Coordinates of C-alpha atoms in Angstrom, one line a residue:
X16 CA 0.0 0.0 0.0
X17 CA 1.3 3.4 -0.8
X18 CA 2.0 5.9 2.0
X19 CA 0.7 9.4 2.3
X20 CA 3.7 10.8 0.5
X21 CA 3.9 8.3 -2.2
X22 CA 3.1 9.2 -5.9
X23 CA 0.4 7.4 -7.9
X24 CA 1.6 5.5 -10.9
X25 CA 1.1 7.7 -14.0
X26 CA 2.5 5.7 -16.8
X27 CA -0.9 5.0 -18.7
X28 CA -2.3 8.5 -18.1
X29 CA 0.0 10.4 -20.5
X30 CA -0.8 8.2 -23.6
X31 CA -4.7 8.5 -22.7
X32 CA -4.5 12.2 -22.4
X33 CA -2.4 12.5 -25.7
X34 CA -5.0 10.2 -27.4
X35 CA -7.8 12.3 -26.0
X36 CA -6.3 15.6 -27.2
X37 CA -5.5 14.1 -30.6
X38 CA -9.1 13.0 -30.9
X39 CA -10.4 16.4 -29.8
X40 CA -8.1 18.1 -32.3
X41 CA -9.2 15.8 -35.2
X42 CA -12.9 16.4 -34.2
X43 CA -12.4 20.2 -34.2
X44 CA -10.7 20.0 -37.6
X45 CA -13.5 17.8 -39.0
X46 CA -16.1 20.2 -37.3
X47 CA -14.4 23.2 -38.9
X48 CA -14.2 21.4 -42.3
X49 CA -17.9 20.4 -42.2
X50 CA -19.0 24.0 -41.1
X51 CA -17.1 25.5 -44.0
X52 CA -18.6 22.9 -46.4
X53 CA -22.2 23.0 -45.2
X54 CA -22.4 26.5 -43.6
X55 CA -19.5 28.5 -45.3
X56 CA -21.1 31.9 -44.2
X57 CA -21.9 30.9 -40.5
X58 CA -19.4 33.1 -38.9
X59 CA -20.1 36.0 -41.2
X60 CA -23.8 35.7 -40.3
X61 CA -23.1 35.3 -36.6
X62 CA -20.9 38.3 -36.2
X63 CA -23.4 40.4 -38.2
X64 CA -26.2 39.2 -36.0
X65 CA -24.1 39.9 -32.8
X66 CA -23.9 43.5 -33.9
X67 CA -27.7 43.7 -34.4
X68 CA -28.2 42.2 -31.0
X69 CA -25.7 44.6 -29.5
X70 CA -27.4 47.5 -31.1
X71 CA -30.8 46.2 -29.8
X72 CA -29.5 45.5 -26.4
X73 CA -28.0 49.1 -26.0
X74 CA -31.4 50.6 -26.9
X75 CA -33.2 48.3 -24.5
X76 CA -30.8 49.3 -21.7
X77 CA -31.5 53.0 -22.4
X78 CA -35.2 52.3 -22.1
X79 CA -34.9 50.3 -18.9
X80 CA -33.0 53.2 -17.3
X81 CA -35.7 55.6 -18.4
X82 CA -33.4 57.3 -20.9
X83 CA -35.0 57.5 -24.4
X84 CA -31.8 58.6 -26.3
X85 CA -32.4 60.1 -29.7
X86 CA -30.0 61.0 -32.6
X87 CA -30.2 64.5 -31.3
X88 CA -29.2 63.5 -27.9
X89 CA -26.2 61.6 -29.3
X90 CA -25.1 64.7 -31.2
X91 CA -25.3 66.8 -28.0
X92 CA -23.2 64.3 -26.2
X93 CA -20.5 64.5 -28.8
X94 CA -20.7 68.3 -28.9
X95 CA -20.0 68.2 -25.1
X96 CA -17.3 65.4 -25.2
X97 CA -15.4 66.5 -28.3
X98 CA -16.4 70.1 -29.1
X99 CA -13.5 70.9 -31.4
X100 CA -13.6 67.7 -33.5
X101 CA -14.6 68.5 -37.1
X102 CA -18.2 67.3 -37.8
X103 CA -18.9 68.9 -41.2
X104 CA -16.3 69.9 -43.8
X105 CA -17.9 71.8 -46.7
X106 CA -16.1 73.5 -49.5
X107 CA -12.9 73.7 -47.4
X108 CA -14.7 75.2 -44.4
X109 CA -14.7 73.1 -41.1
X110 CA -17.7 73.1 -38.8
X111 CA -16.8 71.4 -35.4
X112 CA -19.4 69.7 -33.3
X113 CA -19.5 72.7 -31.1
X114 CA -20.0 75.1 -34.1
X115 CA -23.0 73.1 -35.3
X116 CA -24.4 72.8 -31.9
X117 CA -24.2 76.7 -31.4
X118 CA -25.5 77.5 -34.9
X119 CA -28.5 75.1 -34.5
X120 CA -29.2 76.7 -31.1
X121 CA -29.4 80.1 -32.8
X122 CA -31.9 78.7 -35.3
X123 CA -34.0 77.3 -32.3
X124 CA -33.9 80.7 -30.5
X125 CA -35.0 82.5 -33.6
X126 CA -38.1 80.5 -33.9
X127 CA -38.6 80.6 -30.1
X128 CA -38.6 84.4 -30.1
X129 CA -40.1 85.2 -33.6
X130 CA -42.7 82.6 -34.2
X131 CA -45.5 80.6 -32.6
X132 CA -43.9 77.3 -33.3
X133 CA -44.3 74.7 -30.4
X134 CA -43.3 71.1 -29.7
X135 CA -44.9 68.6 -32.2
X136 CA -45.4 71.3 -35.0
X137 CA -44.1 70.4 -38.5
X138 CA -41.8 72.6 -40.4
X139 CA -40.9 71.9 -44.1
X140 CA -37.3 72.4 -45.2
X141 CA -36.4 73.0 -48.8
X142 CA -32.6 73.3 -49.0
X143 CA -29.7 71.9 -50.9
X144 CA -26.7 70.0 -49.4
X145 CA -25.0 72.7 -47.2
X146 CA -24.3 73.1 -43.5
X147 CA -27.3 75.2 -42.9
X148 CA -29.5 72.3 -43.9
X149 CA -28.1 70.5 -40.7
X150 CA -28.3 73.6 -38.7
X151 CA -31.9 74.3 -39.4
X152 CA -32.8 70.5 -39.0
X153 CA -31.1 70.2 -35.6
X154 CA -32.4 73.6 -34.4
X155 CA -35.9 72.6 -35.1
X156 CA -35.4 69.3 -33.5
X157 CA -34.2 71.1 -30.4
X158 CA -37.6 72.7 -30.2
X159 CA -39.3 69.2 -30.6
X160 CA -40.6 70.0 -34.1
X161 CA -41.1 67.4 -36.8
X162 CA -39.0 68.5 -39.9
X163 CA -40.3 67.5 -43.4
X164 CA -37.5 67.2 -45.9
X165 CA -38.6 68.5 -49.3
X166 CA -37.0 67.2 -52.5
X167 CA -35.0 70.3 -53.9
X168 CA -35.6 69.1 -57.5
X169 CA -39.4 69.2 -57.6
X170 CA -41.4 72.3 -58.2
X171 CA -44.8 73.7 -59.1
X172 CA -47.7 71.2 -58.6
X173 CA -45.6 68.5 -57.0
X174 CA -43.9 70.9 -54.5
X175 CA -47.2 72.5 -53.7
X176 CA -48.7 69.0 -53.1
X177 CA -45.8 67.9 -50.7
X178 CA -46.1 71.1 -48.7
X179 CA -49.8 70.8 -48.2
X180 CA -49.6 67.0 -47.4
X181 CA -47.4 67.4 -44.4
X182 CA -49.4 70.4 -43.0
X183 CA -46.4 72.5 -41.8
X184 CA -46.7 75.6 -39.7
X185 CA -43.5 77.1 -41.3
X186 CA -41.4 76.6 -44.3
X187 CA -37.6 77.2 -44.4
X188 CA -36.0 77.6 -47.9
X189 CA -32.4 77.9 -48.9
X190 CA -31.1 81.0 -50.8
X191 CA -30.6 79.1 -54.1
X192 CA -34.0 77.7 -54.0
X193 CA -35.9 80.8 -53.1
X194 CA -37.2 81.4 -56.7
X195 CA -38.8 78.0 -56.6
X196 CA -40.9 79.0 -53.6
X197 CA -41.7 82.4 -55.1
X198 CA -43.5 80.6 -58.0
X199 CA -46.0 79.0 -55.7
X200 CA -46.0 81.6 -52.9
X201 CA -49.6 83.0 -53.8
X202 CA -50.9 79.3 -53.7
X203 CA -49.5 78.4 -50.2
X204 CA -51.9 78.0 -47.4
X205 CA -52.2 81.3 -45.6
X206 CA -51.2 80.0 -42.1
X207 CA -47.6 79.0 -43.3
X208 CA -44.9 81.4 -42.5
X209 CA -42.0 81.3 -45.0
X210 CA -38.5 81.8 -43.9
X211 CA -35.4 82.2 -46.2
X212 CA -31.7 81.7 -45.6
X213 CA -31.0 85.0 -47.3
X214 CA -30.5 88.6 -46.2
X215 CA -32.7 90.4 -48.8
X216 CA -36.0 88.6 -49.4
X217 CA -39.3 89.5 -51.2
X218 CA -42.5 90.6 -49.5
X219 CA -44.2 87.9 -47.6
X220 CA -41.0 86.1 -46.6
X221 CA -39.1 86.4 -43.5
X222 CA -35.2 86.5 -43.6
X223 CA -33.9 83.8 -41.2
X224 CA -30.4 84.8 -42.0
X225 CA -30.8 88.3 -40.7
X226 CA -32.4 87.1 -37.5
X227 CA -29.7 84.6 -36.9
X228 CA -27.0 87.3 -36.8
X229 CA -28.5 88.6 -33.5
X230 CA -29.8 85.3 -32.0
X231 CA -28.5 83.8 -28.9
X232 CA -26.4 80.5 -29.2
X233 CA -27.1 79.4 -25.6
X234 CA -28.3 75.9 -25.0
X235 CA -32.1 75.3 -25.6
X236 CA -33.8 73.7 -22.5
X237 CA -33.7 70.0 -22.7
X238 CA -37.5 70.0 -21.9
X239 CA -38.2 71.3 -25.4
X240 CA -37.1 68.1 -27.2
X241 CA -37.0 65.3 -24.5
X242 CA -38.3 62.2 -26.0
X243 CA -41.3 60.6 -24.3
X244 CA -41.9 58.0 -27.0
X245 CA -39.4 56.7 -29.5
X246 CA -42.3 55.9 -31.9
X247 CA -43.3 59.6 -32.0
X248 CA -42.7 61.3 -35.5
X249 CA -39.2 62.8 -35.9
X250 CA -39.1 63.5 -39.6
X251 CA -41.1 63.3 -42.8
X252 CA -39.2 62.1 -45.8
X253 CA -40.9 62.2 -49.2
X254 CA -40.9 59.1 -51.4
X255 CA -42.4 58.5 -54.8
X256 CA -43.8 55.3 -53.4
X257 CA -45.8 53.3 -56.0
X258 CA -48.6 55.6 -57.0
X259 CA -49.4 59.2 -57.5
X260 CA -47.6 62.2 -56.2
X261 CA -44.8 62.0 -53.6
X262 CA -45.9 60.9 -50.0
X263 CA -44.5 61.8 -46.7
X264 CA -43.1 58.7 -45.1
X265 CA -43.3 59.0 -41.2
X266 CA -39.8 58.5 -39.7
X267 CA -40.0 58.0 -36.0
X268 CA -37.1 58.5 -33.4
X269 CA -36.7 54.7 -33.3
X270 CA -36.3 54.4 -37.0
X271 CA -33.8 57.2 -37.1
X272 CA -31.8 55.5 -34.3
X273 CA -31.8 52.3 -36.3
X274 CA -30.7 54.1 -39.5
X275 CA -27.9 55.9 -37.7
X276 CA -26.3 52.4 -36.7
X277 CA -25.8 51.4 -40.4
X278 CA -22.3 52.7 -40.8
X279 CA -21.3 51.3 -37.4
X280 CA -22.7 47.8 -38.4
X281 CA -20.5 47.8 -41.6
X282 CA -17.4 48.5 -39.4
X283 CA -17.0 52.2 -39.5
X284 CA -15.4 54.0 -36.5
X285 CA -15.1 57.4 -35.0
X286 CA -11.7 57.8 -36.8
X287 CA -13.4 57.4 -40.3
X288 CA -13.8 60.4 -42.6
X289 CA -17.1 59.9 -44.5
X290 CA -17.5 61.5 -47.9
X291 CA -21.3 62.4 -48.5
X292 CA -22.6 63.5 -51.9
X293 CA -26.0 62.0 -51.8
X294 CA -28.9 64.5 -51.2
X295 CA -29.8 65.1 -47.6
X296 CA -33.6 65.1 -48.3
X297 CA -33.3 61.3 -48.8
X298 CA -33.0 58.9 -46.0
X299 CA -29.6 57.5 -47.2
X300 CA -28.0 61.0 -46.9
X301 CA -29.7 62.2 -43.7
X302 CA -30.4 59.0 -41.6
X303 CA -27.5 56.8 -42.7
X304 CA -25.0 59.5 -43.6
X305 CA -25.4 62.3 -41.2
X306 CA -27.0 60.1 -38.5
X307 CA -24.4 57.5 -39.0
X308 CA -21.5 60.1 -38.5
X309 CA -23.3 61.1 -35.2
X310 CA -23.6 57.6 -34.0
X311 CA -19.8 57.2 -34.5
X312 CA -18.8 60.7 -33.5
X313 CA -17.0 60.8 -36.9
X314 CA -16.3 63.6 -39.6
X315 CA -18.4 64.2 -42.7
X316 CA -17.2 65.7 -45.9
X317 CA -20.4 67.2 -47.4
X318 CA -20.7 68.0 -51.0
X319 CA -23.4 70.1 -52.6
X320 CA -23.6 67.8 -55.6
X321 CA -21.7 64.7 -56.8
X322 CA -18.9 65.5 -59.2
X323 CA -17.2 62.5 -61.0
X324 CA -14.2 64.6 -61.9
X325 CA -13.6 65.9 -58.4
X326 CA -14.4 62.7 -56.5
X327 CA -10.9 61.2 -56.1
X328 CA -9.2 64.5 -55.7
X329 CA -11.5 65.2 -52.7
X330 CA -10.9 61.8 -51.2
X331 CA -7.2 62.5 -51.4
X332 CA -7.5 66.1 -50.1
X333 CA -9.6 65.2 -47.1
X334 CA -8.2 61.8 -46.3
X335 CA -11.6 60.2 -46.9
X336 CA -11.9 56.6 -45.6
X337 CA -15.5 55.8 -46.4
X338 CA -17.9 57.1 -48.9
X339 CA -21.7 56.6 -49.6
X340 CA -22.9 55.6 -53.1
X341 CA -25.8 54.8 -55.3
X342 CA -25.1 52.6 -58.4
X343 CA -25.0 55.4 -60.8
X344 CA -22.3 57.2 -58.8
X345 CA -20.0 54.2 -59.2
X346 CA -20.8 53.8 -62.9
X347 CA -19.9 57.5 -63.5
X348 CA -16.6 57.1 -61.7
X349 CA -15.8 54.0 -63.9
X350 CA -16.6 56.1 -67.0
X351 CA -14.1 58.7 -66.2
X352 CA -10.9 58.7 -68.2
X353 CA -8.2 56.5 -66.6
X354 CA -5.2 58.3 -65.0
X355 CA -2.2 57.3 -62.9
X356 CA -2.4 56.7 -59.1
X357 CA -6.2 55.7 -59.1
X358 CA -5.5 53.3 -56.2
X359 CA -3.5 55.9 -54.4
X360 CA -6.0 56.9 -51.7
X361 CA -7.2 55.9 -48.2
X362 CA -10.8 54.7 -49.0
X363 CA -11.4 51.3 -47.4
X364 CA -15.3 51.2 -47.4
X365 CA -18.1 52.2 -49.6
X366 CA -21.7 52.0 -48.3
X367 CA -24.8 52.2 -50.5
X368 CA -27.2 50.4 -52.8
X369 CA -27.9 49.8 -56.5
X370 CA -24.6 49.0 -57.9
X371 CA -24.6 46.3 -60.8
X372 CA -22.4 43.3 -60.6
X373 CA -20.3 44.3 -63.7
X374 CA -19.8 47.8 -62.3
X375 CA -18.9 46.4 -59.0
X376 CA -16.2 44.2 -60.4
X377 CA -14.8 47.0 -62.7
X378 CA -14.8 49.4 -59.7
X379 CA -12.7 47.1 -57.6
X380 CA -10.3 46.2 -60.4
X381 CA -9.7 49.8 -61.2
X382 CA -9.8 51.6 -57.8
X383 CA -8.4 49.0 -55.4
X384 CA -9.4 46.8 -52.5
X385 CA -12.4 48.8 -51.3
X386 CA -15.0 46.8 -49.4
X387 CA -18.4 47.4 -51.1
X388 CA -21.1 47.3 -48.4
X389 CA -24.3 47.0 -50.4
X390 CA -27.6 47.2 -48.5
X391 CA -31.4 47.2 -49.3
X392 CA -34.1 49.2 -47.6
X393 CA -37.0 51.6 -48.3
X394 CA -37.5 55.0 -46.5
X395 CA -40.8 53.8 -45.2
X396 CA -39.9 50.1 -45.1
X397 CA -39.9 47.8 -42.1
X398 CA -36.9 45.7 -43.0
X399 CA -33.3 46.0 -44.1
X400 CA -30.8 43.7 -45.6
X401 CA -27.0 44.4 -45.4
X402 CA -24.4 42.6 -47.5
X403 CA -21.8 41.8 -44.7
X404 CA -20.1 39.0 -46.8
X405 CA -19.0 41.1 -49.8
X406 CA -20.7 38.7 -52.2
X407 CA -20.7 40.7 -55.5
X408 CA -24.1 41.8 -56.7
X409 CA -26.0 40.7 -53.5
X410 CA -27.9 43.0 -51.1
X411 CA -27.7 40.6 -48.2
X412 CA -28.4 37.0 -47.1
X413 CA -31.7 35.4 -45.9
X414 CA -30.1 33.2 -43.2
X415 CA -32.0 31.6 -40.4
X416 CA -30.3 33.8 -37.8
X417 CA -31.5 36.9 -39.7
X418 CA -35.1 35.6 -39.7
X419 CA -35.0 35.3 -35.8
X420 CA -35.1 39.2 -35.8
X421 CA -36.6 40.2 -39.1
X422 CA -39.7 38.3 -40.3
X423 CA -39.8 38.4 -44.1
X424 CA -40.4 36.2 -47.1
X425 CA -40.7 36.4 -50.9
X426 CA -43.9 35.8 -52.9
X427 CA -44.5 35.0 -56.5
X428 CA -45.4 37.8 -58.9
X429 CA -47.3 37.9 -62.1
X430 CA -45.6 40.4 -64.5
X431 CA -48.4 40.5 -67.1
X432 CA -51.1 41.1 -64.5
X433 CA -48.8 43.3 -62.4
X434 CA -49.9 41.8 -59.2
X435 CA -49.1 39.0 -56.6
X436 CA -50.1 35.5 -57.5
X437 CA -52.7 34.0 -55.3
X438 CA -53.7 30.3 -55.2
X439 CA -57.3 28.9 -55.6
X440 CA -58.0 29.7 -51.9
X441 CA -56.9 33.4 -52.5
X442 CA -53.8 33.1 -50.4
X443 CA -50.3 34.3 -51.4
X444 CA -47.2 32.3 -50.4
X445 CA -44.2 33.8 -48.8
X446 CA -44.2 37.6 -47.9
X447 CA -42.7 40.0 -45.5
X448 CA -44.8 40.4 -42.4
X449 CA -45.6 43.6 -40.5
X450 CA -45.4 42.8 -36.8
X451 CA -44.6 44.3 -33.4
X452 CA -40.8 43.8 -34.1
X453 CA -40.9 45.4 -37.5
X454 CA -43.8 47.9 -37.7
X455 CA -44.7 50.1 -40.7
X456 CA -45.4 53.6 -39.6
X457 CA -47.1 54.7 -42.8
X458 CA -47.4 58.1 -44.5
X459 CA -48.4 61.5 -43.2
X460 CA -51.8 62.8 -44.4
X461 CA -54.3 60.8 -46.3
X462 CA -54.7 57.3 -44.8
X463 CA -55.4 55.7 -48.1
X464 CA -51.7 56.0 -49.1
X465 CA -50.7 54.0 -46.0
X466 CA -53.4 51.4 -46.8
X467 CA -52.1 50.9 -50.4
X468 CA -48.7 49.8 -49.2
X469 CA -50.3 46.9 -47.2
X470 CA -51.3 43.4 -48.4
X471 CA -54.2 42.0 -46.5
X472 CA -55.6 38.5 -46.0
X473 CA -52.3 36.9 -47.4
X474 CA -52.2 33.6 -45.4
X475 CA -55.3 33.9 -43.4
X476 CA -58.2 36.2 -42.9
X477 CA -57.1 39.5 -41.2
X478 CA -53.3 39.2 -41.5
X479 CA -51.4 42.3 -42.8
X480 CA -48.1 42.5 -44.6
X481 CA -45.9 45.4 -45.9
X482 CA -45.5 45.3 -49.7
X483 CA -42.0 46.7 -50.6
X484 CA -42.9 47.0 -54.4
X485 CA -39.6 45.4 -55.3
X486 CA -38.8 42.2 -57.2
X487 CA -36.2 40.2 -55.5
X488 CA -34.2 37.0 -56.4
X489 CA -32.9 34.4 -54.0
X490 CA -30.2 32.0 -54.9
X491 CA -29.4 28.6 -53.6
X492 CA -26.9 30.0 -51.0
X493 CA -29.7 32.3 -49.7
X494 CA -28.2 35.4 -51.1
X495 CA -30.7 38.1 -52.1
X496 CA -30.5 40.3 -55.2
X497 CA -32.5 43.3 -56.2
X498 CA -34.0 42.8 -59.6
X499 CA -36.4 45.6 -60.4
X500 CA -39.1 47.8 -59.2
X501 CA -42.7 46.6 -59.9
X502 CA -46.1 48.2 -60.2
X503 CA -46.3 51.9 -61.1
X504 CA -42.7 53.0 -60.3
X505 CA -39.2 52.7 -61.9
X506 CA -35.9 53.9 -60.8
X507 CA -33.6 56.4 -62.9
X508 CA -30.7 58.6 -61.9
X509 CA -31.0 57.3 -58.2
X510 CA -34.6 58.4 -57.8
X511 CA -37.9 56.4 -57.8
X512 CA -40.3 57.7 -60.2
X513 CA -44.1 57.3 -60.0
X514 CA -45.4 56.7 -63.4
X515 CA -48.9 58.1 -62.5
X516 CA -47.4 61.4 -61.5
X517 CA -45.6 61.7 -64.9
X518 CA -48.8 60.6 -66.8
X519 CA -51.0 63.1 -65.0
X520 CA -48.6 66.0 -65.9
X521 CA -48.6 65.0 -69.6
X522 CA -52.4 64.3 -69.5
X523 CA -52.9 68.0 -68.7
X524 CA -52.3 68.9 -72.3
X525 CA -55.5 69.4 -74.3
X526 CA -54.5 67.1 -77.3
X527 CA -53.6 64.0 -75.1
X528 CA -56.2 61.3 -74.7
X529 CA -54.3 58.7 -72.5
X530 CA -50.8 58.3 -71.2
X531 CA -49.0 55.1 -70.2
X532 CA -45.7 55.8 -68.5
X533 CA -43.1 53.0 -67.8
X534 CA -39.3 52.5 -67.7
X535 CA -37.1 50.9 -70.4
X536 CA -33.7 49.4 -70.1
X537 CA -30.8 51.3 -71.7
X538 CA -27.4 49.5 -72.0
X539 CA -24.8 50.6 -69.4
X540 CA -27.3 52.7 -67.4
X541 CA -28.5 51.9 -63.9
X542 CA -32.3 51.7 -63.6
X543 CA -34.6 52.4 -66.4
X544 CA -35.2 55.5 -68.6
X545 CA -38.6 57.0 -68.7
X546 CA -40.9 56.4 -71.7
X547 CA -44.5 57.6 -72.3
X548 CA -46.9 55.9 -74.6
X549 CA -49.5 58.4 -75.8
X550 CA -52.9 58.4 -77.7
X551 CA -54.2 61.6 -79.1
X552 CA -57.7 62.9 -78.8
X553 CA -59.8 62.8 -82.1
X554 CA -59.2 65.6 -84.6
X555 CA -56.0 66.9 -82.8
X556 CA -52.4 66.9 -83.7
X557 CA -49.2 66.2 -81.6
X558 CA -47.3 69.3 -80.5
X559 CA -43.9 68.0 -79.5
X560 CA -42.5 71.3 -78.3
X561 CA -45.6 71.7 -76.0
X562 CA -44.9 68.2 -74.6
X563 CA -41.3 69.1 -73.9
X564 CA -42.2 72.4 -72.2
X565 CA -44.9 70.6 -70.2
X566 CA -42.6 68.0 -68.6
X567 CA -39.6 70.3 -68.0
X568 CA -41.8 72.9 -66.3
X569 CA -43.7 70.6 -64.0
X570 CA -41.4 67.6 -63.5
X571 CA -37.8 67.2 -62.1
X572 CA -35.2 66.5 -64.7
X573 CA -34.9 62.9 -63.8
X574 CA -38.7 62.2 -64.1
X575 CA -38.9 63.6 -67.7
X576 CA -39.6 60.9 -70.1
X577 CA -36.6 60.4 -72.5
X578 CA -38.8 58.7 -75.1
X579 CA -42.3 59.0 -76.5
X580 CA -44.4 56.4 -78.4
X581 CA -47.6 57.3 -80.2
X582 CA -50.2 54.6 -80.3
X583 CA -53.7 54.3 -81.9
X584 CA -55.1 52.8 -78.7
X585 CA -54.1 51.7 -75.2
X586 CA -54.0 48.0 -74.3
X587 CA -55.3 47.1 -70.9
X588 CA -55.2 44.1 -68.5
X589 CA -58.1 42.0 -67.5
X590 CA -58.6 44.2 -64.5
X591 CA -58.6 47.3 -66.8
X592 CA -55.1 48.5 -65.7
X593 CA -53.0 49.9 -68.6
X594 CA -50.8 47.2 -70.0
X595 CA -47.1 47.8 -69.5
X596 CA -45.4 44.5 -69.8
X597 CA -45.3 44.3 -73.5
X598 CA -44.3 48.0 -73.9
X599 CA -41.5 47.5 -71.4
X600 CA -40.3 44.4 -73.3
X601 CA -40.3 46.1 -76.7
X602 CA -38.3 49.0 -75.2
X603 CA -37.4 52.0 -77.5
X604 CA -36.0 50.3 -80.6
X605 CA -37.3 51.7 -83.9
X606 CA -36.3 48.4 -85.5
X607 CA -38.9 46.5 -83.3
X608 CA -41.6 49.1 -83.1
X609 CA -43.7 50.4 -86.0
X610 CA -45.4 53.2 -83.9
X611 CA -43.9 56.7 -84.2
X612 CA -41.1 57.2 -81.7
X613 CA -39.5 60.4 -80.3
X614 CA -36.5 61.3 -78.3
X615 CA -36.0 64.2 -75.9
X616 CA -33.6 66.7 -77.3
X617 CA -32.6 69.3 -74.7
X618 CA -30.7 71.4 -77.2
X619 CA -33.8 71.8 -79.5
X620 CA -36.1 72.1 -76.5
X621 CA -38.4 69.6 -78.1
X622 CA -39.0 65.9 -78.8
X623 CA -37.5 64.8 -82.2
X624 CA -38.1 61.6 -84.3
X625 CA -36.1 58.7 -82.9
X626 CA -34.3 57.5 -86.0
X627 CA -32.1 54.4 -86.2
X628 CA -29.0 56.7 -86.3
X629 CA -30.0 58.4 -83.0
X630 CA -30.9 55.0 -81.5
X631 CA -27.5 53.5 -82.5
X632 CA -25.8 56.6 -80.9
X633 CA -27.7 56.0 -77.7
X634 CA -26.8 52.3 -77.6
X635 CA -23.1 53.1 -78.2
X636 CA -23.0 55.8 -75.5
X637 CA -22.4 58.6 -77.9
X638 CA -25.6 60.3 -76.8
X639 CA -25.8 60.7 -73.1
X640 CA -29.2 60.4 -71.3

């Protein structure tokens, strides 16, 4: 028997331990091999989901503490914590977090002292990309006002409609857009006060710039803007939607917070310098761009407009590390003449949507190893996809982890009938669901616009689902790809265009009987160019100069039809909707179409016959659209 100080025999233990460790190692290798073989994107999906969970957990912790933190609150935290850090760089001028805080406080004090605005009132903002857009936005937010961003390209009937639909108490307009407001000033509701960011203003308009010069920049009491409910309206952002004139999508505080986390989710940090050329009146520019910089405490280089020739010079000048894009932007950059040192920059990430696979590949080959972070979402939508794997062409992955937090599915769609396919019982199969986790907050104004975006009685009586209006494709690896817009919209020059709005404008001409507007594919262009099929009233003739004048007067440039087609009669579907499918398929080729075709000529300020020669020049890229 061994004594108390004796050692136990250990001879057989070492081989057993070695055998056990070898088996464990082999098992881990096999497990890793099987995971890569069967679930190659597991860890990419897992780390992405972890970020989503962290974001949700952080917001839940704020709620449990009784702190409803908003985008404005986060900005004020940064202004206090890092007052001298550059927030906005614009045309070489630097605006620190403190500068923007003080300037926006001046705006708030002007309206406190010289207007009757109160918490919850709506104020419309019509301004180009410039620092004062942010100053006015934040200044009004400090008063607890809801700010409605107006598209700076629209005018006349559309602009008047947008202003009326959001029912503002006041309207703020930038100096360069004052003429647009003067055109409709007599038609504006009498209870709207109009403020301009200009010293000298016409009668009936108040100079905001003049009053800012003497306003206090002291802090506005927190009680004016403290959030009592994250689902309360924060912004109205106009979207073409699927029918009619633009509609004001309600953006609540919660949606703004989620949107501001986008850049962080893709791996951006406070040290990044983000280049923003997208319009601030869109959610991509305001929520993802400006909101994203605030979430990070980063710096934004803001441009009034995108310039392909200045893009890389600016990136080098300002040491840009991240830029936001739409597909057209990347295509324009690829079309620029090649020059030396194109990969000599610090850009590491590009965040955006709508880039074609061929442009994506060319962009990376030409400009270097930039991670393209493609995403999918709608301003008013209740779901978002983010391509966190870098799969070329994809907008994200429909993995089972994602579905734990975002309930969605795809449904079959009938192109010719232009509607979802339902079975013999009247049910659809696979559609994205509206629920408590992913609510749809709708549009401001007429409730029928909100109701049109919902599909009812899909799987069972009484259920309700949000209809994105987009055609998506899912491959065998569960990657999702945006394919096209459906229904009464198409996308051109980075904007959604409502066909009914364009048709209504053309239909105002006294010689037009019916108008059917749709988008047609043009080689090497993102989206689809506008085309209008027209029938004439009996005993009238077509006035091409009047059609040109009508569309350029009442529509933004991107919404003007590039092509016209004159038909004897309009074809309709079985449900009496105008038939678009065949027209879209036939495109604008004079070789395929016997009907008279016309092309928009901006130099002649008219539509001119679309000859084979002009058609060939468009196809070869010699005529730019």
